[in-house]
Tab-separated table of N, CA and C in Angstrom:
chain	number	residue	atom	x	y	z
A	1	MET	N	21.542	-43.813	17.731
A	1	MET	CA	20.041	-43.855	17.788
A	1	MET	C	19.486	-43.361	16.423
A	2	SER	N	18.327	-43.907	16.132
A	2	SER	CA	17.723	-43.465	14.886
A	2	SER	C	16.508	-42.534	15.185
A	3	MET	N	16.346	-41.578	14.243
A	3	MET	CA	15.320	-40.628	14.506
A	3	MET	C	14.004	-41.183	13.801
A	4	SER	N	12.809	-40.965	14.560
A	4	SER	CA	11.578	-41.403	13.910
A	4	SER	C	11.363	-40.532	12.626
A	5	LYS	N	10.531	-41.118	11.755
A	5	LYS	CA	10.198	-40.395	10.412
A	5	LYS	C	9.703	-39.067	10.613
A	6	SER	N	8.631	-38.929	11.672
A	6	SER	CA	8.017	-37.798	11.933
A	6	SER	C	8.976	-36.693	12.414
A	7	ALA	N	9.833	-37.129	13.316
A	7	ALA	CA	10.914	-36.174	13.914
A	7	ALA	C	11.764	-35.820	12.842
A	8	ALA	N	12.118	-36.676	12.019
A	8	ALA	CA	13.066	-36.261	10.831
A	8	ALA	C	12.324	-35.274	9.857
A	9	ALA	N	10.974	-35.577	9.649
A	9	ALA	CA	10.283	-34.626	8.797
A	9	ALA	C	10.212	-33.282	9.415
A	10	ALA	N	9.963	-33.263	10.692
A	10	ALA	CA	9.837	-31.955	11.453
A	10	ALA	C	11.148	-31.149	11.385
A	11	ALA	N	12.246	-32.044	11.699
A	11	ALA	CA	13.552	-31.347	11.539
A	11	ALA	C	13.975	-30.816	10.184
A	12	ALA	N	13.559	-31.553	9.190
A	12	ALA	CA	13.655	-30.999	7.792
A	12	ALA	C	12.919	-29.710	7.513
A	13	ALA	N	11.763	-29.724	7.968
A	13	ALA	CA	10.865	-28.592	7.761
A	13	ALA	C	11.443	-27.355	8.396
A	14	ILE	N	11.811	-27.545	9.689
A	14	ILE	CA	12.381	-26.412	10.448
A	14	ILE	C	13.606	-25.838	9.789
A	15	GLY	N	14.466	-26.894	9.259
A	15	GLY	CA	15.643	-26.486	8.587
A	15	GLY	C	15.236	-25.685	7.342
A	16	PHE	N	14.322	-26.135	6.590
A	16	PHE	CA	13.861	-25.355	5.273
A	16	PHE	C	13.479	-24.026	5.687
A	17	LEU	N	12.604	-23.851	6.740
A	17	LEU	CA	12.176	-22.455	7.139
A	17	LEU	C	13.293	-21.652	7.643
A	18	SER	N	14.136	-22.208	8.360
A	18	SER	CA	15.270	-21.504	9.082
A	18	SER	C	16.147	-20.980	7.922
A	19	VAL	N	16.412	-21.723	6.859
A	19	VAL	CA	17.314	-21.338	5.841
A	19	VAL	C	16.724	-20.249	5.095
A	20	THR	N	15.405	-20.298	4.768
A	20	THR	CA	14.700	-19.248	4.080
A	20	THR	C	14.515	-18.054	4.861
A	21	THR	N	14.393	-18.105	6.227
A	21	THR	CA	14.308	-17.010	7.131
A	21	THR	C	15.721	-16.409	7.105
A	22	LEU	N	16.675	-17.185	7.356
A	22	LEU	CA	18.064	-16.523	7.308
A	22	LEU	C	18.456	-15.863	5.929
A	23	ALA	N	17.848	-16.258	4.836
A	23	ALA	CA	18.193	-15.617	3.701
A	23	ALA	C	17.507	-14.154	3.812
A	24	PHE	N	16.358	-14.111	4.309
A	24	PHE	CA	15.646	-12.745	4.345
A	24	PHE	C	16.307	-12.035	5.428
A	25	ALA	N	16.702	-12.555	6.579
A	25	ALA	CA	17.272	-11.830	7.614
A	25	ALA	C	18.674	-11.212	7.247
A	26	SER	N	19.403	-11.862	6.355
A	26	SER	CA	20.770	-11.366	5.949
A	26	SER	C	20.592	-10.208	5.019
A	27	ASP	N	19.372	-10.149	4.416
A	27	ASP	CA	19.094	-8.985	3.550
A	27	ASP	C	18.842	-7.823	4.275
A	28	ALA	N	19.861	-6.878	4.432
A	28	ALA	CA	19.701	-5.747	5.436
A	28	ALA	C	18.426	-5.198	5.655
A	29	ASP	N	17.709	-4.782	4.636
A	29	ASP	CA	16.450	-4.000	4.863
A	29	ASP	C	15.356	-4.507	3.973
A	30	VAL	N	14.734	-5.648	4.327
A	30	VAL	CA	13.828	-6.354	3.408
A	30	VAL	C	12.489	-5.609	3.211
A	31	TYR	N	12.016	-4.815	4.339
A	31	TYR	CA	10.755	-4.031	4.334
A	31	TYR	C	11.103	-2.610	3.866
A	32	GLY	N	10.077	-2.165	3.007
A	32	GLY	CA	10.093	-0.713	2.651
A	32	GLY	C	9.072	0.019	3.448
A	33	PRO	N	8.725	1.137	3.002
A	33	PRO	CA	7.610	1.908	3.621
A	33	PRO	C	6.294	1.110	3.446
A	34	ASP	N	5.453	1.280	4.413
A	34	ASP	CA	4.174	0.515	4.160
A	34	ASP	C	3.373	1.010	2.853
A	35	ILE	N	2.723	0.033	2.389
A	35	ILE	CA	1.825	0.443	1.130
A	35	ILE	C	0.791	1.318	1.474
A	36	THR	N	0.510	2.328	0.645
A	36	THR	CA	-0.466	3.391	0.887
A	36	THR	C	-1.840	2.975	0.512
A	37	LEU	N	-2.762	3.660	0.953
A	37	LEU	CA	-4.066	3.345	0.518
A	37	LEU	C	-4.335	3.269	-0.971
A	38	SER	N	-3.864	4.322	-1.622
A	38	SER	CA	-3.960	4.487	-3.015
A	38	SER	C	-3.268	3.144	-3.717
A	39	GLU	N	-2.125	2.788	-3.165
A	39	GLU	CA	-1.406	1.547	-3.814
A	39	GLU	C	-2.187	0.323	-3.562
A	40	ALA	N	-2.800	0.256	-2.299
A	40	ALA	CA	-3.506	-0.971	-1.931
A	40	ALA	C	-4.742	-1.104	-2.679
A	41	LYS	N	-5.389	-0.005	-3.145
A	41	LYS	CA	-6.620	-0.039	-4.009
A	41	LYS	C	-6.235	-0.448	-5.453
A	42	GLN	N	-5.029	0.005	-5.783
A	42	GLN	CA	-4.602	-0.301	-7.166
A	42	GLN	C	-4.296	-1.929	-7.199
A	43	VAL	N	-3.642	-2.414	-6.175
A	43	VAL	CA	-3.354	-3.861	-6.297
A	43	VAL	C	-4.521	-4.672	-6.129
A	44	ALA	N	-5.471	-4.220	-5.270
A	44	ALA	CA	-6.815	-4.949	-5.044
A	44	ALA	C	-7.701	-4.917	-6.366
A	45	ALA	N	-7.551	-3.771	-7.138
A	45	ALA	CA	-8.331	-3.750	-8.281
A	45	ALA	C	-8.020	-4.776	-9.262
A	46	GLY	N	-6.808	-5.116	-9.484
A	46	GLY	CA	-6.402	-6.188	-10.423
A	46	GLY	C	-6.894	-7.539	-9.934
A	47	ALA	N	-6.848	-7.833	-8.669
A	47	ALA	CA	-7.367	-9.041	-8.076
A	47	ALA	C	-8.968	-9.122	-8.285
A	48	VAL	N	-9.613	-8.078	-7.919
A	48	VAL	CA	-11.035	-7.994	-8.021
A	48	VAL	C	-11.443	-8.217	-9.631
A	49	LYS	N	-10.675	-7.587	-10.493
A	49	LYS	CA	-11.075	-7.784	-11.919
A	49	LYS	C	-10.804	-9.242	-12.333
A	50	GLU	N	-9.788	-9.973	-11.815
A	50	GLU	CA	-9.596	-11.306	-12.150
A	50	GLU	C	-10.747	-12.225	-11.569
A	51	CYS	N	-11.073	-11.917	-10.369
A	51	CYS	CA	-12.122	-12.807	-9.739
A	51	CYS	C	-13.360	-12.528	-10.511
A	52	ALA	N	-13.721	-11.386	-10.891
A	52	ALA	CA	-14.889	-11.056	-11.633
A	52	ALA	C	-14.987	-11.765	-12.984
A	53	ALA	N	-13.808	-11.691	-13.728
A	53	ALA	CA	-13.715	-12.278	-14.963
A	53	ALA	C	-14.014	-13.765	-15.005
A	54	ASN	N	-13.651	-14.433	-13.826
A	54	ASN	CA	-13.821	-15.780	-13.815
A	54	ASN	C	-15.135	-16.190	-12.849
A	55	LYS	N	-15.829	-15.164	-12.599
A	55	LYS	CA	-17.069	-15.288	-11.792
A	55	LYS	C	-16.852	-16.117	-10.432
A	56	TRP	N	-15.680	-15.787	-9.780
A	56	TRP	CA	-15.366	-16.261	-8.459
A	56	TRP	C	-15.728	-15.347	-7.375
A	57	LEU	N	-16.539	-15.717	-6.464
A	57	LEU	CA	-16.878	-14.979	-5.358
A	57	LEU	C	-15.785	-14.907	-4.257
A	58	MET	N	-15.040	-13.721	-4.169
A	58	MET	CA	-13.863	-13.863	-3.297
A	58	MET	C	-13.914	-12.484	-2.355
A	59	ALA	N	-13.112	-12.718	-1.354
A	59	ALA	CA	-12.637	-11.484	-0.453
A	59	ALA	C	-11.275	-11.244	-0.753
A	60	ILE	N	-10.976	-9.994	-0.861
A	60	ILE	CA	-9.574	-9.561	-1.123
A	60	ILE	C	-9.120	-8.625	0.071
A	61	ALA	N	-7.848	-8.911	0.572
A	61	ALA	CA	-7.404	-8.144	1.646
A	61	ALA	C	-5.944	-7.578	1.182
A	62	VAL	N	-5.619	-6.391	1.523
A	62	VAL	CA	-4.352	-5.768	1.402
A	62	VAL	C	-3.983	-5.263	2.731
A	63	VAL	N	-2.714	-5.759	3.216
A	63	VAL	CA	-2.258	-5.290	4.527
A	63	VAL	C	-0.870	-4.676	4.380
A	64	ASP	N	-0.532	-3.943	5.456
A	64	ASP	CA	0.832	-3.358	5.405
A	64	ASP	C	1.889	-4.385	5.963
A	65	THR	N	3.094	-4.009	6.131
A	65	THR	CA	4.179	-4.846	6.382
A	65	THR	C	3.955	-5.488	7.875
A	66	HIS	N	3.105	-4.995	8.680
A	66	HIS	CA	2.825	-5.622	9.997
A	66	HIS	C	1.627	-6.445	10.021
A	67	GLY	N	0.837	-6.461	8.859
A	67	GLY	CA	-0.326	-7.230	8.830
A	67	GLY	C	-1.475	-6.484	9.182
A	68	ALA	N	-1.428	-5.165	9.317
A	68	ALA	CA	-2.664	-4.318	9.551
A	68	ALA	C	-3.322	-4.091	8.234
A	69	LEU	N	-4.706	-4.160	8.301
A	69	LEU	CA	-5.624	-4.077	7.129
A	69	LEU	C	-5.415	-2.601	6.443
A	70	VAL	N	-5.136	-2.478	5.277
A	70	VAL	CA	-5.181	-1.189	4.664
A	70	VAL	C	-6.421	-1.096	3.712
A	71	TYR	N	-6.695	-2.078	2.992
A	71	TYR	CA	-7.845	-2.122	2.123
A	71	TYR	C	-8.409	-3.564	2.124
A	72	TYR	N	-9.858	-3.496	1.833
A	72	TYR	CA	-10.550	-4.748	1.904
A	72	TYR	C	-11.738	-4.759	0.922
A	73	GLU	N	-12.025	-5.711	0.165
A	73	GLU	CA	-13.140	-5.696	-0.708
A	73	GLU	C	-13.650	-7.150	-0.798
A	74	LYS	N	-14.951	-7.268	-0.841
A	74	LYS	CA	-15.590	-8.558	-0.891
A	74	LYS	C	-16.762	-8.574	-1.844
A	75	ALA	N	-16.776	-9.645	-2.792
A	75	ALA	CA	-17.942	-9.655	-3.753
A	75	ALA	C	-19.161	-10.075	-2.840
A	76	ASP	N	-20.408	-9.634	-3.314
A	76	ASP	CA	-21.670	-10.087	-2.823
A	76	ASP	C	-21.670	-11.670	-2.689
A	77	ASN	N	-22.119	-12.240	-1.782
A	77	ASN	CA	-22.409	-13.651	-1.599
A	77	ASN	C	-21.128	-14.551	-1.470
A	78	THR	N	-20.032	-13.877	-1.075
A	78	THR	CA	-18.824	-14.527	-0.750
A	78	THR	C	-19.043	-15.378	0.486
A	79	GLU	N	-18.354	-16.478	0.658
A	79	GLU	CA	-18.484	-17.235	1.905
A	79	GLU	C	-18.117	-16.376	3.122
A	80	VAL	N	-18.851	-16.480	4.176
A	80	VAL	CA	-18.677	-15.639	5.357
A	80	VAL	C	-17.200	-15.871	5.756
A	81	ALA	N	-16.768	-17.104	5.840
A	81	ALA	CA	-15.410	-17.379	6.434
A	81	ALA	C	-14.268	-16.727	5.636
A	82	SER	N	-14.498	-16.473	4.313
A	82	SER	CA	-13.505	-15.997	3.464
A	82	SER	C	-13.000	-14.459	3.848
A	83	ALA	N	-13.869	-13.823	4.543
A	83	ALA	CA	-13.522	-12.508	4.988
A	83	ALA	C	-12.312	-12.465	5.941
A	84	GLN	N	-12.422	-13.359	6.970
A	84	GLN	CA	-11.342	-13.429	7.968
A	84	GLN	C	-10.136	-14.173	7.392
A	85	ILE	N	-10.388	-15.224	6.490
A	85	ILE	CA	-9.238	-16.026	5.966
A	85	ILE	C	-8.451	-15.068	5.133
A	86	ALA	N	-9.043	-14.160	4.326
A	86	ALA	CA	-8.319	-13.295	3.413
A	86	ALA	C	-7.326	-12.436	4.266
A	87	LEU	N	-7.820	-11.828	5.279
A	87	LEU	CA	-7.009	-11.077	6.201
A	87	LEU	C	-5.933	-11.991	6.770
A	88	ASP	N	-6.162	-13.098	7.230
A	88	ASP	CA	-5.230	-13.964	7.826
A	88	ASP	C	-4.156	-14.362	6.829
A	89	LYS	N	-4.487	-14.673	5.590
A	89	LYS	CA	-3.444	-14.944	4.663
A	89	LYS	C	-2.568	-13.886	4.281
A	90	ALA	N	-3.115	-12.695	4.194
A	90	ALA	CA	-2.331	-11.521	3.784
A	90	ALA	C	-1.300	-11.190	4.990
A	91	THR	N	-1.832	-11.239	6.234
A	91	THR	CA	-0.959	-11.105	7.483
A	91	THR	C	0.178	-12.119	7.430
A	92	SER	N	-0.141	-13.393	7.146
A	92	SER	CA	0.918	-14.350	7.163
A	92	SER	C	1.934	-14.034	6.042
A	93	ALA	N	1.479	-13.688	4.854
A	93	ALA	CA	2.478	-13.413	3.744
A	93	ALA	C	3.363	-12.222	4.078
A	94	ALA	N	2.780	-11.186	4.729
A	94	ALA	CA	3.532	-10.024	5.171
A	94	ALA	C	4.499	-10.218	6.306
A	95	VAL	N	4.195	-10.880	7.287
A	95	VAL	CA	4.952	-10.984	8.437
A	95	VAL	C	5.961	-12.004	8.295
A	96	TYR	N	5.775	-13.082	7.543
A	96	TYR	CA	6.824	-14.107	7.264
A	96	TYR	C	7.426	-13.945	5.967
A	97	LYS	N	7.228	-12.919	5.235
A	97	LYS	CA	7.949	-12.491	4.080
A	97	LYS	C	7.966	-13.511	2.962
A	98	ARG	N	6.777	-14.172	2.787
A	98	ARG	CA	6.813	-15.219	1.755
A	98	ARG	C	5.400	-15.545	1.387
A	99	PRO	N	5.149	-16.113	0.245
A	99	PRO	CA	3.767	-16.596	-0.127
A	99	PRO	C	3.216	-17.627	0.749
A	100	THR	N	2.061	-17.622	1.047
A	100	THR	CA	1.380	-18.622	1.923
A	100	THR	C	1.415	-20.055	1.239
A	101	ARG	N	1.770	-20.076	-0.123
A	101	ARG	CA	1.801	-21.348	-0.690
A	101	ARG	C	3.050	-22.040	-0.157
A	102	ASP	N	4.094	-21.243	0.264
A	102	ASP	CA	5.225	-21.972	0.916
A	102	ASP	C	4.923	-22.822	2.075
A	103	PHE	N	4.115	-22.318	2.882
A	103	PHE	CA	3.654	-23.068	4.114
A	103	PHE	C	2.751	-24.287	3.733
A	104	PHE	N	1.894	-24.011	2.855
A	104	PHE	CA	1.065	-25.149	2.231
A	104	PHE	C	2.106	-26.189	1.729
A	105	ASP	N	3.008	-25.959	0.799
A	105	ASP	CA	3.952	-26.977	0.331
A	105	ASP	C	4.703	-27.713	1.423
A	106	VAL	N	5.265	-26.967	2.437
A	106	VAL	CA	6.009	-27.647	3.556
A	106	VAL	C	5.148	-28.462	4.351
A	107	THR	N	3.858	-27.900	4.725
A	107	THR	CA	2.887	-28.791	5.476
A	107	THR	C	2.443	-30.113	4.769
A	108	ALA	N	2.218	-29.901	3.423
A	108	ALA	CA	1.931	-31.112	2.646
A	108	ALA	C	3.074	-32.163	2.715
A	109	LYS	N	4.255	-31.748	2.739
A	109	LYS	CA	5.332	-32.742	2.699
A	109	LYS	C	5.794	-33.144	4.085
A	110	MET	N	5.634	-32.371	5.063
A	110	MET	CA	6.267	-32.636	6.357
A	110	MET	C	5.168	-32.766	7.519
A	111	GLY	N	3.970	-32.384	7.264
A	111	GLY	CA	3.034	-32.546	8.326
A	111	GLY	C	2.578	-31.151	8.869
A	112	PRO	N	1.635	-31.117	9.774
A	112	PRO	CA	1.024	-29.818	10.088
A	112	PRO	C	1.604	-29.224	11.356
A	113	PHE	N	2.938	-29.718	11.835
A	113	PHE	CA	3.403	-29.098	13.050
A	113	PHE	C	3.598	-27.636	13.062
A	114	MET	N	3.984	-26.975	11.888
A	114	MET	CA	4.190	-25.692	11.894
A	114	MET	C	2.922	-24.631	12.113
A	115	LEU	N	1.740	-25.395	11.870
A	115	LEU	CA	0.601	-24.671	12.119
A	115	LEU	C	0.317	-24.169	13.495
A	116	ASN	N	1.209	-24.519	14.407
A	116	ASN	CA	1.278	-23.931	15.696
A	116	ASN	C	1.871	-22.605	15.895
A	117	MET	N	2.521	-22.097	14.706
A	117	MET	CA	3.232	-20.702	14.731
A	117	MET	C	2.161	-19.792	14.651
A	118	ASP	N	2.361	-18.661	15.336
A	118	ASP	CA	1.406	-17.523	15.172
A	118	ASP	C	1.305	-17.052	13.712
A	119	HIS	N	0.190	-16.775	13.246
A	119	HIS	CA	-0.051	-16.160	11.944
A	119	HIS	C	0.209	-16.977	10.711
A	120	VAL	N	0.573	-18.408	10.863
A	120	VAL	CA	0.859	-19.263	9.782
A	120	VAL	C	-0.479	-19.679	9.145
A	121	ILE	N	-0.696	-19.371	7.913
A	121	ILE	CA	-1.842	-19.875	7.220
A	121	ILE	C	-1.244	-20.773	5.953
A	122	ALA	N	-1.430	-21.881	6.015
A	122	ALA	CA	-0.932	-22.853	5.075
A	122	ALA	C	-1.980	-23.160	3.903
A	123	ALA	N	-2.274	-22.031	3.274
A	123	ALA	CA	-3.245	-22.164	2.170
A	123	ALA	C	-2.782	-21.026	1.102
A	124	PRO	N	-2.612	-21.534	-0.245
A	124	PRO	CA	-2.322	-20.553	-1.212
A	124	PRO	C	-3.233	-19.362	-1.307
A	125	GLY	N	-2.718	-18.275	-1.795
A	125	GLY	CA	-3.461	-17.075	-2.068
A	125	GLY	C	-2.945	-15.767	-1.351
A	126	GLY	N	-2.057	-15.847	-0.422
A	126	GLY	CA	-1.378	-14.744	0.199
A	126	GLY	C	-0.119	-14.479	-0.374
A	127	ILE	N	0.266	-13.303	-0.863
A	127	ILE	CA	1.520	-13.053	-1.535
A	127	ILE	C	2.103	-11.627	-1.050
A	128	PRO	N	3.279	-11.531	-0.794
A	128	PRO	CA	3.890	-10.286	-0.402
A	128	PRO	C	3.853	-9.234	-1.539
A	129	VAL	N	3.609	-8.029	-1.314
A	129	VAL	CA	3.584	-6.953	-2.288
A	129	VAL	C	5.013	-6.253	-2.217
A	130	MET	N	5.628	-6.255	-3.471
A	130	MET	CA	7.034	-5.722	-3.519
A	130	MET	C	7.004	-4.366	-4.234
A	131	LYS	N	7.812	-3.429	-3.732
A	131	LYS	CA	8.053	-2.156	-4.395
A	131	LYS	C	9.487	-1.742	-4.326
A	132	ASP	N	10.150	-1.514	-5.321
A	132	ASP	CA	11.688	-1.150	-5.406
A	132	ASP	C	12.387	-2.341	-4.611
A	133	GLY	N	11.983	-3.537	-4.787
A	133	GLY	CA	12.742	-4.612	-4.249
A	133	GLY	C	12.451	-4.851	-2.771
A	134	LYS	N	11.542	-4.101	-2.200
A	134	LYS	CA	11.253	-4.275	-0.699
A	134	LYS	C	9.842	-4.640	-0.500
A	135	ILE	N	9.544	-5.462	0.530
A	135	ILE	CA	8.107	-5.710	0.883
A	135	ILE	C	7.412	-4.528	1.402
A	136	VAL	N	6.286	-4.145	0.904
A	136	VAL	CA	5.536	-3.027	1.444
A	136	VAL	C	4.214	-3.395	2.070
A	137	GLY	N	3.875	-4.766	1.872
A	137	GLY	CA	2.591	-5.210	2.408
A	137	GLY	C	2.366	-6.582	1.770
A	138	ALA	N	1.109	-6.920	1.654
A	138	ALA	CA	0.789	-8.341	1.115
A	138	ALA	C	-0.735	-8.156	0.766
A	139	ILE	N	-1.020	-8.999	-0.296
A	139	ILE	CA	-2.436	-9.175	-0.774
A	139	ILE	C	-2.842	-10.614	-0.724
A	140	SER	N	-4.057	-10.744	-0.427
A	140	SER	CA	-4.613	-12.270	-0.448
A	140	SER	C	-6.055	-12.157	-1.082
A	141	ALA	N	-6.285	-13.395	-1.513
A	141	ALA	CA	-7.794	-13.644	-1.993
A	141	ALA	C	-8.242	-14.880	-1.262
A	142	SER	N	-9.527	-14.905	-1.058
A	142	SER	CA	-9.951	-16.139	-0.408
A	142	SER	C	-11.447	-16.325	-0.763
A	143	GLY	N	-11.848	-17.516	-1.090
A	143	GLY	CA	-13.166	-17.747	-1.562
A	143	GLY	C	-13.353	-18.926	-2.572
A	144	GLY	N	-12.160	-19.243	-3.227
A	144	GLY	CA	-12.148	-20.254	-4.126
A	144	GLY	C	-11.271	-21.270	-3.633
A	145	THR	N	-10.719	-22.067	-4.747
A	145	THR	CA	-9.696	-23.140	-4.354
A	145	THR	C	-8.444	-22.275	-4.062
A	146	GLY	N	-7.505	-23.012	-3.556
A	146	GLY	CA	-6.163	-22.346	-3.421
A	146	GLY	C	-5.545	-21.824	-4.630
A	147	ALA	N	-5.703	-22.530	-5.729
A	147	ALA	CA	-5.169	-22.100	-7.044
A	147	ALA	C	-5.873	-20.919	-7.416
A	148	GLN	N	-7.205	-20.801	-7.312
A	148	GLN	CA	-7.933	-19.780	-7.738
A	148	GLN	C	-7.718	-18.577	-6.842
A	149	ASP	N	-7.479	-18.668	-5.623
A	149	ASP	CA	-7.148	-17.560	-4.718
A	149	ASP	C	-5.803	-16.957	-5.123
A	150	GLU	N	-4.983	-17.890	-5.439
A	150	GLU	CA	-3.459	-17.465	-5.784
A	150	GLU	C	-3.419	-16.681	-7.043
A	151	GLN	N	-4.305	-17.278	-7.991
A	151	GLN	CA	-4.409	-16.599	-9.337
A	151	GLN	C	-4.855	-15.249	-9.189
A	152	CYS	N	-5.861	-14.953	-8.301
A	152	CYS	CA	-6.467	-13.489	-8.195
A	152	CYS	C	-5.508	-12.607	-7.483
A	153	ALA	N	-4.802	-13.170	-6.523
A	153	ALA	CA	-3.699	-12.441	-5.832
A	153	ALA	C	-2.620	-11.970	-6.704
A	154	LYS	N	-2.139	-12.939	-7.546
A	154	LYS	CA	-1.120	-12.660	-8.475
A	154	LYS	C	-1.573	-11.647	-9.560
A	155	ALA	N	-2.779	-11.745	-9.942
A	155	ALA	CA	-3.339	-10.689	-10.894
A	155	ALA	C	-3.334	-9.376	-10.316
A	156	GLY	N	-3.509	-9.257	-8.980
A	156	GLY	CA	-3.468	-7.904	-8.330
A	156	GLY	C	-2.014	-7.295	-8.481
A	157	LEU	N	-1.038	-8.214	-8.302
A	157	LEU	CA	0.395	-7.744	-8.331
A	157	LEU	C	0.811	-7.455	-9.765
A	158	ALA	N	0.202	-7.952	-10.797
A	158	ALA	CA	0.651	-7.813	-12.094
A	158	ALA	C	0.451	-6.307	-12.676
A	159	GLY	N	-0.485	-5.569	-12.063
A	159	GLY	CA	-0.682	-4.228	-12.410
A	159	GLY	C	-0.017	-3.213	-11.589
A	160	PHE	N	0.866	-3.616	-10.559
A	160	PHE	CA	1.457	-2.768	-9.577
A	160	PHE	C	2.875	-2.525	-9.912
């Protein structure tokens, strides 16, 4: 029997995610202690600075390893939806242990089936925050294009 193209694509995407999840699962202790408020403010400051330098109106969220909000900042006149999207992207990056761009890339190639998984946000801009080789939380930005969101989030990590 032959498998339909959509079923083959879904199987390939599930395989991709399974392999990357197994890689993380085999790493004994991927998560470290949760990011502190002081650390969250430090990470957010770099992102806010990048957004301001480019005159991008964005919401920035920093969450702990469980996706609970630790710090949030939003530029005046940012899109209303960006507030929740920033929190959702950060949660996705923290609980799935990967940048949200990974979900974007898989969805673009394989279709939207994985969007049925809880907390999956397939939009660039959410990135795990690492300290001493362990995930301590995640940062995200929302309000621009995916590339702009990701640029701001990465700028936040640069100073941490």
